[in-house]
CSV table of C-alpha atoms and ligand atoms in Angstrom, one decimal:
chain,number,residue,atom,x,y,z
A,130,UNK,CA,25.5,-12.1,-4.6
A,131,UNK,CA,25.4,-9.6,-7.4
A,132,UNK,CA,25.8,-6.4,-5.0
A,133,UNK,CA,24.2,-4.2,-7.3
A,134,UNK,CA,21.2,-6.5,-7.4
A,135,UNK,CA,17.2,-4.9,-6.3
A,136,UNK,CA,15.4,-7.2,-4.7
A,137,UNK,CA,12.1,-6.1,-4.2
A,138,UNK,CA,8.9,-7.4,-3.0
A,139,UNK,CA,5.7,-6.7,-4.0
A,140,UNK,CA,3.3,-6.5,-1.3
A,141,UNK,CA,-0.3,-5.3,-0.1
A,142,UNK,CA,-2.0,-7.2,2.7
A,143,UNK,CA,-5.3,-7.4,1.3
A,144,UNK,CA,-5.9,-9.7,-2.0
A,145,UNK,CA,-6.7,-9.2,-5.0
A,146,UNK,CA,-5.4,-5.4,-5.5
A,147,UNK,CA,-3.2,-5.9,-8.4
A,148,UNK,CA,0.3,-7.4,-7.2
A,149,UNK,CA,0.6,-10.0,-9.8
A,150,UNK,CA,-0.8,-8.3,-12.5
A,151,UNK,CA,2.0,-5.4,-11.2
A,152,UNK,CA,4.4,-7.9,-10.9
A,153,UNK,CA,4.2,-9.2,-14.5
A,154,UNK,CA,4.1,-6.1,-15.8
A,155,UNK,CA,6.8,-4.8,-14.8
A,156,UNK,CA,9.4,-7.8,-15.2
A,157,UNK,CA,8.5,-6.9,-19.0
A,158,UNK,CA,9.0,-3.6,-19.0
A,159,UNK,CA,12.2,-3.4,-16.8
A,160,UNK,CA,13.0,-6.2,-19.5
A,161,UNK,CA,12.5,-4.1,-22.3
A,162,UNK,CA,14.9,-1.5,-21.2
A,163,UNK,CA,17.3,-4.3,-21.1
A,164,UNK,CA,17.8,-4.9,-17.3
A,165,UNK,CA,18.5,-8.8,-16.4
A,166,UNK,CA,14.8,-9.5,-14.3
A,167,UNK,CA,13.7,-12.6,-12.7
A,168,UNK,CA,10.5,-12.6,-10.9
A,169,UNK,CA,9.4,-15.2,-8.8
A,170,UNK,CA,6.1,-16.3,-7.7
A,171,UNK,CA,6.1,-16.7,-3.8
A,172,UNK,CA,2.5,-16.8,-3.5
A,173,UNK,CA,2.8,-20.8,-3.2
A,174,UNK,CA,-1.0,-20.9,-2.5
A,175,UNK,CA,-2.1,-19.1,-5.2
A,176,UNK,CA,0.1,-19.0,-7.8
A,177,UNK,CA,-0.9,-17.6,-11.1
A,178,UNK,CA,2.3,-15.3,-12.0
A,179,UNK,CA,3.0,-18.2,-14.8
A,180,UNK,CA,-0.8,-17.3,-16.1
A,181,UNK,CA,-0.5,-13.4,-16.1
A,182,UNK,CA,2.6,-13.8,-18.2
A,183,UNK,CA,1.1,-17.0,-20.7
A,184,UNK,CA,4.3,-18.6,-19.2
A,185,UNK,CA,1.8,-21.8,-18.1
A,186,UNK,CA,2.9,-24.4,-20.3
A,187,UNK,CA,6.1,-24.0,-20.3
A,188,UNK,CA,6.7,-24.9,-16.6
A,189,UNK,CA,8.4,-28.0,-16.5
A,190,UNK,CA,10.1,-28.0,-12.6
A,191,UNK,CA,9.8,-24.9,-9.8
A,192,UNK,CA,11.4,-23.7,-7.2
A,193,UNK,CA,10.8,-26.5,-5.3
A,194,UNK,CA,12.9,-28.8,-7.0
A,195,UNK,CA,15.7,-26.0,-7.0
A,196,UNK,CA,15.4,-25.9,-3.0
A,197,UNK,CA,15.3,-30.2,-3.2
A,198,UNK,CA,18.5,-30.0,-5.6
A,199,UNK,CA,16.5,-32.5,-8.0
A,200,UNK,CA,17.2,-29.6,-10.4
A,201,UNK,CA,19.3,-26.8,-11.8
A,202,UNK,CA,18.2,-23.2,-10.8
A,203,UNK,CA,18.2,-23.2,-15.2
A,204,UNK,CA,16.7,-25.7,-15.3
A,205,UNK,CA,13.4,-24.2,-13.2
A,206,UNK,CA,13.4,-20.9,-15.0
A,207,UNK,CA,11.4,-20.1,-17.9
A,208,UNK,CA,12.6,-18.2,-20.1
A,209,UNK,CA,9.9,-15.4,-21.7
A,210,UNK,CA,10.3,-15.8,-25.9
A,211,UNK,CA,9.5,-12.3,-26.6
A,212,UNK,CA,11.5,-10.5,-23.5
A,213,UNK,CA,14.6,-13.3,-23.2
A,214,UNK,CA,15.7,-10.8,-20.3
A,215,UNK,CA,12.4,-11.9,-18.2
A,216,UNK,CA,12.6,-15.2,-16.7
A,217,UNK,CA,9.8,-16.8,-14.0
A,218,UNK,CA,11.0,-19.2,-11.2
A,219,UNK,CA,7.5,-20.5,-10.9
A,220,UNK,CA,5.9,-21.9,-7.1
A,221,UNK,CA,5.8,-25.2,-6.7
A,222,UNK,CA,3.2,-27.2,-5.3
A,223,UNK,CA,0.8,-25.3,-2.4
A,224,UNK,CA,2.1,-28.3,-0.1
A,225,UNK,CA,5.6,-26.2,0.2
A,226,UNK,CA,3.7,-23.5,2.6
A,227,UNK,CA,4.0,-26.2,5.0
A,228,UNK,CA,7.8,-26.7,5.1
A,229,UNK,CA,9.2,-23.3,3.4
A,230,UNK,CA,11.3,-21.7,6.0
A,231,UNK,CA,12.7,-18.0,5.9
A,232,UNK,CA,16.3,-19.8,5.1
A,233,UNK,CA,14.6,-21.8,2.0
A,234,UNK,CA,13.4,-18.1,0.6
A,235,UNK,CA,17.0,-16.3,1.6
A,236,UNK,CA,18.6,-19.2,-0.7
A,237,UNK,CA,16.2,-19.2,-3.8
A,238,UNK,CA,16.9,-15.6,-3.9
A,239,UNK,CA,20.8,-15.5,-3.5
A,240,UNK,CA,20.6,-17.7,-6.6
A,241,UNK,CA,18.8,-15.5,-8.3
A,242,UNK,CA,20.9,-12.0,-7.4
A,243,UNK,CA,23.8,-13.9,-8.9
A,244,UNK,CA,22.2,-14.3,-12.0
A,245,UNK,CA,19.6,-11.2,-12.4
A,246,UNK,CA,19.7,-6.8,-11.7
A,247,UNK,CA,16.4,-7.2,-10.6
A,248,UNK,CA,14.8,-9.8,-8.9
A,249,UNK,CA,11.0,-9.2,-8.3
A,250,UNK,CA,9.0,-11.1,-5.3
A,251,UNK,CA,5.2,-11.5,-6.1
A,252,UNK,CA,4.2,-12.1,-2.3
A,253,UNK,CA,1.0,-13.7,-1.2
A,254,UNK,CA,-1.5,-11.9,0.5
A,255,UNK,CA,-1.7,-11.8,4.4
A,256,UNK,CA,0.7,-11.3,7.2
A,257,UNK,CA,1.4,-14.9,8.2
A,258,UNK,CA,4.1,-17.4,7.3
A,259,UNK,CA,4.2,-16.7,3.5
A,260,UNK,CA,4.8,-13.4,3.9
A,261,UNK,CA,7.2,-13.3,6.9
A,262,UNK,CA,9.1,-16.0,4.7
A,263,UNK,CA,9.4,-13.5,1.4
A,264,UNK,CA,10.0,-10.5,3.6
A,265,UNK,CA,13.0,-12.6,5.1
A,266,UNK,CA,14.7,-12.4,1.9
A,267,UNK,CA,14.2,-9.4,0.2
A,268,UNK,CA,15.7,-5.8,0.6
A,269,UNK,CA,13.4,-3.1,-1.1
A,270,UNK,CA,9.6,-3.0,-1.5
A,271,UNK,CA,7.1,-2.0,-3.0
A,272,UNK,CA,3.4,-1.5,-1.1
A,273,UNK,CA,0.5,-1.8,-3.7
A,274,UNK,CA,-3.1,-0.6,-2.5
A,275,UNK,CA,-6.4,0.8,-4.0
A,276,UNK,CA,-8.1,3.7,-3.1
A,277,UNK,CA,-10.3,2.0,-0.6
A,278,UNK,CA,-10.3,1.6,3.3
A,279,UNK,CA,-9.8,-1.9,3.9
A,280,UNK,CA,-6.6,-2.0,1.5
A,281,UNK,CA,-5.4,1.0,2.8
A,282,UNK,CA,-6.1,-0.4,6.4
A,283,UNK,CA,-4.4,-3.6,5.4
A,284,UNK,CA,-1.2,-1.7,3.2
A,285,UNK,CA,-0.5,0.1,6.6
A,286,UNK,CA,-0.4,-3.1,8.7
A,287,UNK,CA,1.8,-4.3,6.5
A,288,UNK,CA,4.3,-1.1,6.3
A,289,UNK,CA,4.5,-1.1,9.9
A,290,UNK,CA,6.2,-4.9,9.7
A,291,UNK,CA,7.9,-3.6,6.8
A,292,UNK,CA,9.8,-1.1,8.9
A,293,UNK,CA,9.9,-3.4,11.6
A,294,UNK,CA,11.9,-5.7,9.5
A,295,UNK,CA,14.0,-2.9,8.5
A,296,UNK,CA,13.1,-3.1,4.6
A,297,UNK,CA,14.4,0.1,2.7
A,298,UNK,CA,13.1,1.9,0.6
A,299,UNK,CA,9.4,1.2,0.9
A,300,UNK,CA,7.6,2.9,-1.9
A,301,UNK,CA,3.6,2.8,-3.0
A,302,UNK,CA,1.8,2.0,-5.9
A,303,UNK,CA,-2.0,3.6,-5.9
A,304,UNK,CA,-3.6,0.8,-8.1
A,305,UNK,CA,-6.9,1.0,-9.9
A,306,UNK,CA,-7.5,4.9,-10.0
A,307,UNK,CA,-10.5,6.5,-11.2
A,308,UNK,CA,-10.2,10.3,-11.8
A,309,UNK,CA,-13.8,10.9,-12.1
A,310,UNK,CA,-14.6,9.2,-9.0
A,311,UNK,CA,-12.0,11.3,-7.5
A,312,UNK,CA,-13.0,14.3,-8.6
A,313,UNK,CA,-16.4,14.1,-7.5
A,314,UNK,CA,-14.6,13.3,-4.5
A,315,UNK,CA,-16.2,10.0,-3.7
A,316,UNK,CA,-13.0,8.1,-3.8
A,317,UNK,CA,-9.7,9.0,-1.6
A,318,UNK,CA,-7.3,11.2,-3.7
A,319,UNK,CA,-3.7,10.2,-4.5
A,320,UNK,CA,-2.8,12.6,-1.6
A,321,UNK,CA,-5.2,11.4,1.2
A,322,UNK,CA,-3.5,8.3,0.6
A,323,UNK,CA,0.1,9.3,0.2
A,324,UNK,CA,-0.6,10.9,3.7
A,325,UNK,CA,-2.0,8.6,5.3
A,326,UNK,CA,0.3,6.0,4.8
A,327,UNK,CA,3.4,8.3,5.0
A,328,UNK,CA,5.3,6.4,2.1
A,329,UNK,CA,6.7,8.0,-0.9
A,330,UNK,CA,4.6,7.0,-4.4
A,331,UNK,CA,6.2,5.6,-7.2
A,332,UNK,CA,3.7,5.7,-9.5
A,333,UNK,CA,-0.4,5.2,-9.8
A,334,UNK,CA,-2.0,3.2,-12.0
A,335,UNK,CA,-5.0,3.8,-13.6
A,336,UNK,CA,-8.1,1.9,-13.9
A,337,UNK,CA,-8.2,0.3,-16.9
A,338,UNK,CA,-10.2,-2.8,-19.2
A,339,UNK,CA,-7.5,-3.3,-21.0
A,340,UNK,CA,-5.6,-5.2,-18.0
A,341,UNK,CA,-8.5,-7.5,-18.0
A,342,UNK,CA,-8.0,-8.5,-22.0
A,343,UNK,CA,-4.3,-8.7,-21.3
A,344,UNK,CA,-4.6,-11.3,-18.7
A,345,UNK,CA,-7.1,-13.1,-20.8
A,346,UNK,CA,-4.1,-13.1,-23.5
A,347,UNK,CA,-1.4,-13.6,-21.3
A,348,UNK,CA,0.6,-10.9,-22.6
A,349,UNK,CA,0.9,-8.3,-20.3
A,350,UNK,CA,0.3,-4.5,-21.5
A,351,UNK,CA,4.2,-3.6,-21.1
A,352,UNK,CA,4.7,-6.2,-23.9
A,353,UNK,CA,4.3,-3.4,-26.5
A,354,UNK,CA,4.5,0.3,-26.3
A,355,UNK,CA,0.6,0.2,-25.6
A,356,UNK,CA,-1.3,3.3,-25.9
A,357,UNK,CA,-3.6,2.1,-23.2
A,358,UNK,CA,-3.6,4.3,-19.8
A,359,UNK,CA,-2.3,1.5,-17.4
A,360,UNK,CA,0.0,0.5,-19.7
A,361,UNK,CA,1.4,3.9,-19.8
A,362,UNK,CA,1.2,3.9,-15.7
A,363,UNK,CA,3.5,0.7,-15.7
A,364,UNK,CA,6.0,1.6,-18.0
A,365,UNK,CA,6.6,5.0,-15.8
A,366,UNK,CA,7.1,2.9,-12.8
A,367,UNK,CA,9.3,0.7,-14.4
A,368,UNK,CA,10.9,3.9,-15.4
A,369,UNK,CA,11.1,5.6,-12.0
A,370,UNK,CA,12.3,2.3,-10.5
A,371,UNK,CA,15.4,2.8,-12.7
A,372,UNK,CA,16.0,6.5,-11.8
A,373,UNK,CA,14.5,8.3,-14.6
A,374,UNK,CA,13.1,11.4,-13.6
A,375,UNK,CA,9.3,10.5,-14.7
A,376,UNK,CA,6.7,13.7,-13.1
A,377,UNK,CA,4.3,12.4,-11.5
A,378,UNK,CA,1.0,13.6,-12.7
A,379,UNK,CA,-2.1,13.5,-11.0
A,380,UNK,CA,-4.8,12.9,-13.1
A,381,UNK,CA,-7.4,14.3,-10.8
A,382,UNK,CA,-5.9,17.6,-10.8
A,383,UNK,CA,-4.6,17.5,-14.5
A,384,UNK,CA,-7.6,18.7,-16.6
A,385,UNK,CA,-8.0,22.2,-18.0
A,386,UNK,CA,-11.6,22.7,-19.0
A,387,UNK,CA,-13.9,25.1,-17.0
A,388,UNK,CA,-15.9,22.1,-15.5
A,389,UNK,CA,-12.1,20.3,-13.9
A,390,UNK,CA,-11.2,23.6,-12.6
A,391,UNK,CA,-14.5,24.1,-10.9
A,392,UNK,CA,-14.2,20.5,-9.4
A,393,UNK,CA,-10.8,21.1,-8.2
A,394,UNK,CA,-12.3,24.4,-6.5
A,395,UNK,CA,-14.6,21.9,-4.4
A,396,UNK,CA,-12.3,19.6,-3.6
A,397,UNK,CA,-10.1,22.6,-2.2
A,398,UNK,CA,-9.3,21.8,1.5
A,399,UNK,CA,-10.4,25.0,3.8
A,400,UNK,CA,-9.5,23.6,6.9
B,51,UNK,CA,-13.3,20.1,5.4
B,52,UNK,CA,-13.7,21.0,1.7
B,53,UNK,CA,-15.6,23.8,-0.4
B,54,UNK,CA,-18.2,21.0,-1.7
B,55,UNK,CA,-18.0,19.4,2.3
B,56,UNK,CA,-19.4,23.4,3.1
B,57,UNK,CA,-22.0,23.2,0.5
B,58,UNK,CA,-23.1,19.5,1.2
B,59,UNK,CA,-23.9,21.3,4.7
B,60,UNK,CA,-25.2,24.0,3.7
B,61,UNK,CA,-27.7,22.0,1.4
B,62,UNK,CA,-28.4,19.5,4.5
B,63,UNK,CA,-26.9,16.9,2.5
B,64,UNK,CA,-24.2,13.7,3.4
B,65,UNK,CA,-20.6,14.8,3.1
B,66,UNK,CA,-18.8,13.4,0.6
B,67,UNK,CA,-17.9,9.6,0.6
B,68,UNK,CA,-14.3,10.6,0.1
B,69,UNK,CA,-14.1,12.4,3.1
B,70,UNK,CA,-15.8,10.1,5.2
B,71,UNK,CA,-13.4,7.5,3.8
B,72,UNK,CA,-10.2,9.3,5.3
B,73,UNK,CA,-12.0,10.5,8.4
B,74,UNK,CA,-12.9,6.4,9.1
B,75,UNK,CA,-9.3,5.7,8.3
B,76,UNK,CA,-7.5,8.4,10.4
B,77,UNK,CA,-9.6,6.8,13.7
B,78,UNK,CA,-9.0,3.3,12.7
B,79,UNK,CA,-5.3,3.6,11.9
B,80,UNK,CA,-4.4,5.3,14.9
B,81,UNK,CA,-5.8,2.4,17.6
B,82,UNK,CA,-4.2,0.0,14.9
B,83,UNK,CA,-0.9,1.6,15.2
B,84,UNK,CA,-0.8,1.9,18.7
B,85,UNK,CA,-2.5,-1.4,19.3
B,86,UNK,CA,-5.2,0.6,21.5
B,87,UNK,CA,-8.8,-0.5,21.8
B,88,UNK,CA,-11.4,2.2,21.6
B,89,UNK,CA,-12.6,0.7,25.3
B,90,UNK,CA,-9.0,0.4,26.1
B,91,UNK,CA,-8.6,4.5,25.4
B,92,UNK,CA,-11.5,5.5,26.9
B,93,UNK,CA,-10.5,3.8,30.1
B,94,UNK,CA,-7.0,5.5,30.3
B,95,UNK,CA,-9.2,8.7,29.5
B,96,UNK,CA,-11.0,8.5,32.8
B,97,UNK,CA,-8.1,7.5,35.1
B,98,UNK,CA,-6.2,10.1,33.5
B,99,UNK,CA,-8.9,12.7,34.4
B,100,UNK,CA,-9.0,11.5,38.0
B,101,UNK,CA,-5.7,12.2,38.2
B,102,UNK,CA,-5.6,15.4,37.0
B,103,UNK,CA,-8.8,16.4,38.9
B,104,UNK,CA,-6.5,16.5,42.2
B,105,UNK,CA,-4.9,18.9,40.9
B,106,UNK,CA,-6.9,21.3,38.8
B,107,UNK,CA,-10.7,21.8,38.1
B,108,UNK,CA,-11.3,20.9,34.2
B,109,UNK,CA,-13.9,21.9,32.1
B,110,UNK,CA,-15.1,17.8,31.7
B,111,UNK,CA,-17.2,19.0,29.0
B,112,UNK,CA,-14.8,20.9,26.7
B,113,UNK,CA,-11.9,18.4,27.4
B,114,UNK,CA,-10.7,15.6,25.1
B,115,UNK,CA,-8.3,12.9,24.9
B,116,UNK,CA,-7.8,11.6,21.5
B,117,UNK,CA,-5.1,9.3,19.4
B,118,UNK,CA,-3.6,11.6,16.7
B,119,UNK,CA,-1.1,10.4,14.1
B,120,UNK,CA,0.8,12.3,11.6
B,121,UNK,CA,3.9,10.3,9.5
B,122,UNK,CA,3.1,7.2,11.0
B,123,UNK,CA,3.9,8.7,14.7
B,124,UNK,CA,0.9,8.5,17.0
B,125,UNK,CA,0.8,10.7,19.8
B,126,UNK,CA,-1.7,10.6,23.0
B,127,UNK,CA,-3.1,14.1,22.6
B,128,UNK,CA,-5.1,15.4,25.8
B,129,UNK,CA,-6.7,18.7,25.9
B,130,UNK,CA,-8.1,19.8,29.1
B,131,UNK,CA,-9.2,23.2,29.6
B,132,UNK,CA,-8.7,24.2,33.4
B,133,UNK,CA,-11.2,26.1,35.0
B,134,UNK,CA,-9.1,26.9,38.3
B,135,UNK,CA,-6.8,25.4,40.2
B,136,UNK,CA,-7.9,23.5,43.8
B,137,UNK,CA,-6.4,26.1,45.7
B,138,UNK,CA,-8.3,29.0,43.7
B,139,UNK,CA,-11.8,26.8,44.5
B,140,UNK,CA,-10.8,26.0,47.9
B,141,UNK,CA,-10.9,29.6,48.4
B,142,UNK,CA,-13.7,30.4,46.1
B,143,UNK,CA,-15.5,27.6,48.7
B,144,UNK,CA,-14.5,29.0,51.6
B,145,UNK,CA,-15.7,32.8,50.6
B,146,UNK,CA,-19.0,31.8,49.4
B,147,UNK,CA,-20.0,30.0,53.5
C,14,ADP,N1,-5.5,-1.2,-13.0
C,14,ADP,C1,-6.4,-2.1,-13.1
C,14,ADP,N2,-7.5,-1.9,-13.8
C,14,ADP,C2,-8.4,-2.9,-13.9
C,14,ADP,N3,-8.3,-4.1,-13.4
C,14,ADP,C3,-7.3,-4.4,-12.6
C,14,ADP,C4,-6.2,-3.4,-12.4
C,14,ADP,N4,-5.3,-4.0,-11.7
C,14,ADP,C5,-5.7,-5.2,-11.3
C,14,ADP,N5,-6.9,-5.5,-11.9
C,14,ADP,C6,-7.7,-6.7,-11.8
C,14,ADP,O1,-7.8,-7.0,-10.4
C,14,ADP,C7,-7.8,-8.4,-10.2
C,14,ADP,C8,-6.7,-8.8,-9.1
C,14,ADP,O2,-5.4,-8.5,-9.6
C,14,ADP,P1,-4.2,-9.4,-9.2
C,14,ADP,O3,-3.0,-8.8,-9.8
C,14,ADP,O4,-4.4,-10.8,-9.4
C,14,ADP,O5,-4.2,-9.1,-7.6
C,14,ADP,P2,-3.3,-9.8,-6.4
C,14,ADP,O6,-2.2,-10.5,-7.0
C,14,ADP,O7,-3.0,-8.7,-5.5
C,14,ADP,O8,-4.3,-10.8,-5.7
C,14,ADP,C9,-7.5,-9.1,-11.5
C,14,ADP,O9,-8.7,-9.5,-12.0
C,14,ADP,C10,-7.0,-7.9,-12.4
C,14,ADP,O10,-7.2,-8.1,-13.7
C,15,MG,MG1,-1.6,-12.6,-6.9
């Protein structure tokens, strides 16, 4: 195994926060600043890395056949035409949740840290066996949640078997951020959240339309240098991720009219 | 508690839903960290109060024992005022017949 090699998962508990849609994006961008990055799809259920990153009709055999030896490991992975440095090892069929084992994971992903500097884990949602099985195999991690209680709840179930397992570092992502809502304060800030989870943040992202049309497309934002906010959002992380120094700034708290000033007064804590 | 939490008081009105949001969460996190039912806390509250109550008088309504976490460490936090030790009412009892 490459030693030098991150392997990180991407995580949350609850569904549909935004791990594959962070997942894709940031294989491109970590791409794009020339880092070998595989990411693999370990959400054999519900796969849809391939879609997010218009890799779908390319896919000719997965990781299954890899773990059968009917194939090559270059055989499996697709190879992104615009980013050559992003490859997918795609799921395979949803019938593998029932014989994956934690050692099946372990060997897909010592292939793939021989090959790769990064190698990204899209994990399924939940706490059961597909979970368990990626967490088996990976080193780093990264927790994704929204401002809202029941992914917050569920992020923090699934840091606690995080440090259970002994994965280091864990680091958040705050996905889907609304600075209006926060500063009328009727969603949880960047720092209620940070506190209450107790995990360092690596970056927010904003919400944002524009990640909508770029899954329609199938080219994630990170493809270009986009101009949108989330785009801007993912290509800090993948920034931050490699060491750069990227501030992190709240957007809550950024504005410097009269009327953000007097909503930061409000949202003063007194006691 | 925040400035517009003060005002939302003031005014009669609901706090904010932010703030409810992370009060909800605070409660909820610590009985799922320490894997402690509401029912299951509030039974170790009383047998912990009989306990004490041999030794000291407490002030039952001013005392509290809550499930506070702070860096993902929860602590079992019990706050009993004491009103006077046995001894101290055993005298005060015995003066006052
Ligand atoms: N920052 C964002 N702004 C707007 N929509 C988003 C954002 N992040 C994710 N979404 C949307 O949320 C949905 C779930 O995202 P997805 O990445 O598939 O979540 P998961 O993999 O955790 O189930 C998708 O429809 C996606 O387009
Ligand atoms: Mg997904």
């Amino acid at each position: 195994m490459a030693p030098n090699t991150r392997i990180i998962l991407i995580c949350s508990g609850k569904g549909g926060v935004g791990k594959t849609t962070l997942t894709a994006n940031l294989g491109i961008a970590l791409a794009r600043q020339g880092v070998r990055t595989v990411v693999l799809d370990a959400d054999f259920g519900l796969r849809n890395l391939d879609l997010l990153l218009g890799l779908e009709n390319r896919i000719v055999y997965t990781a299954q056949e890899v773990l059968e030896e009917s194939c090559r490991l270059d055989q499996a992975l697709v190879k992104h035409k615009q980013e050559p440095n992003l490859s997918l090892l795609p799921a395979g069929n949803p019938r593998m949740l029932e014989w994956l084992k934690p050692d099946d994971m372990q060997r897909i992903v010592g292939m793939l840290a021989k090959q790769f500097d990064y190698v990204l884990i899209d994990c399924p949602a939940g706490v059961e066996d597909g979970f368990k099985n990626a967490v088996s195999a990976t080193k780093e991690a990264i927790i994704i949640t929204t401002p809202e209680v029941s992914a917050v709840r569920d992020a923090d179930r699934v840091i606690g078997l995080l440090n259970t397992n002994g994965i280091k570092p864990v680091q958040l992502v705050l996905n889907r951020v609304r600075p209006k809502m926060i500063e009328s304060q009727e969603m949880l800030s960047v720092d209620d959240v940070t506190d209450i989870l107790a995990l360092p943040l690596l970056g927010l992202v904003l919400e944002d339309e524009q990640v909508i049309i770029s899954t329609n497309r199938g080219e994630p934002l990170t493809l270009k240098d986009n101009i949108s906010p989330a785009a801007r959002c993912y290509a800090n992380i993948a920034k931050r991720l490699q060491g750069e120094n990227i501030p992190l700034i709240d957007p809550a708290k950024a504005g410097r009219g009269l009327r953000d000033k007097f909503m930061r007064l409000m949202q003063t804590k007194i006691f | 508690m925040t400035l517009r939490d003060i005002l939302n008081k003031l005014l009669g009105r609901q706090q904010a839903s932010a703030t409810t949001a992370r009060e909800r969460l605070q409660l909820v996190l610590a009985h799922d960290r320490s894997d402690l039912s509401p029912e299951l806390l509030d039974q170790m509250k009383l047998e912990i109060l009989e306990v004490v109550a041999k030794y000291v008088e407490i002030d039952m309504d001013e005392g509290a024992v809550s499930l506070e976490t702070e860096d993902r460490m929860t602590a079992l936090v019990a706050n009993l005022p004491i009103k006077r030790t046995l001894k101290a009412k055993k005298q005060d009892d015995e003066q006052s017949s």
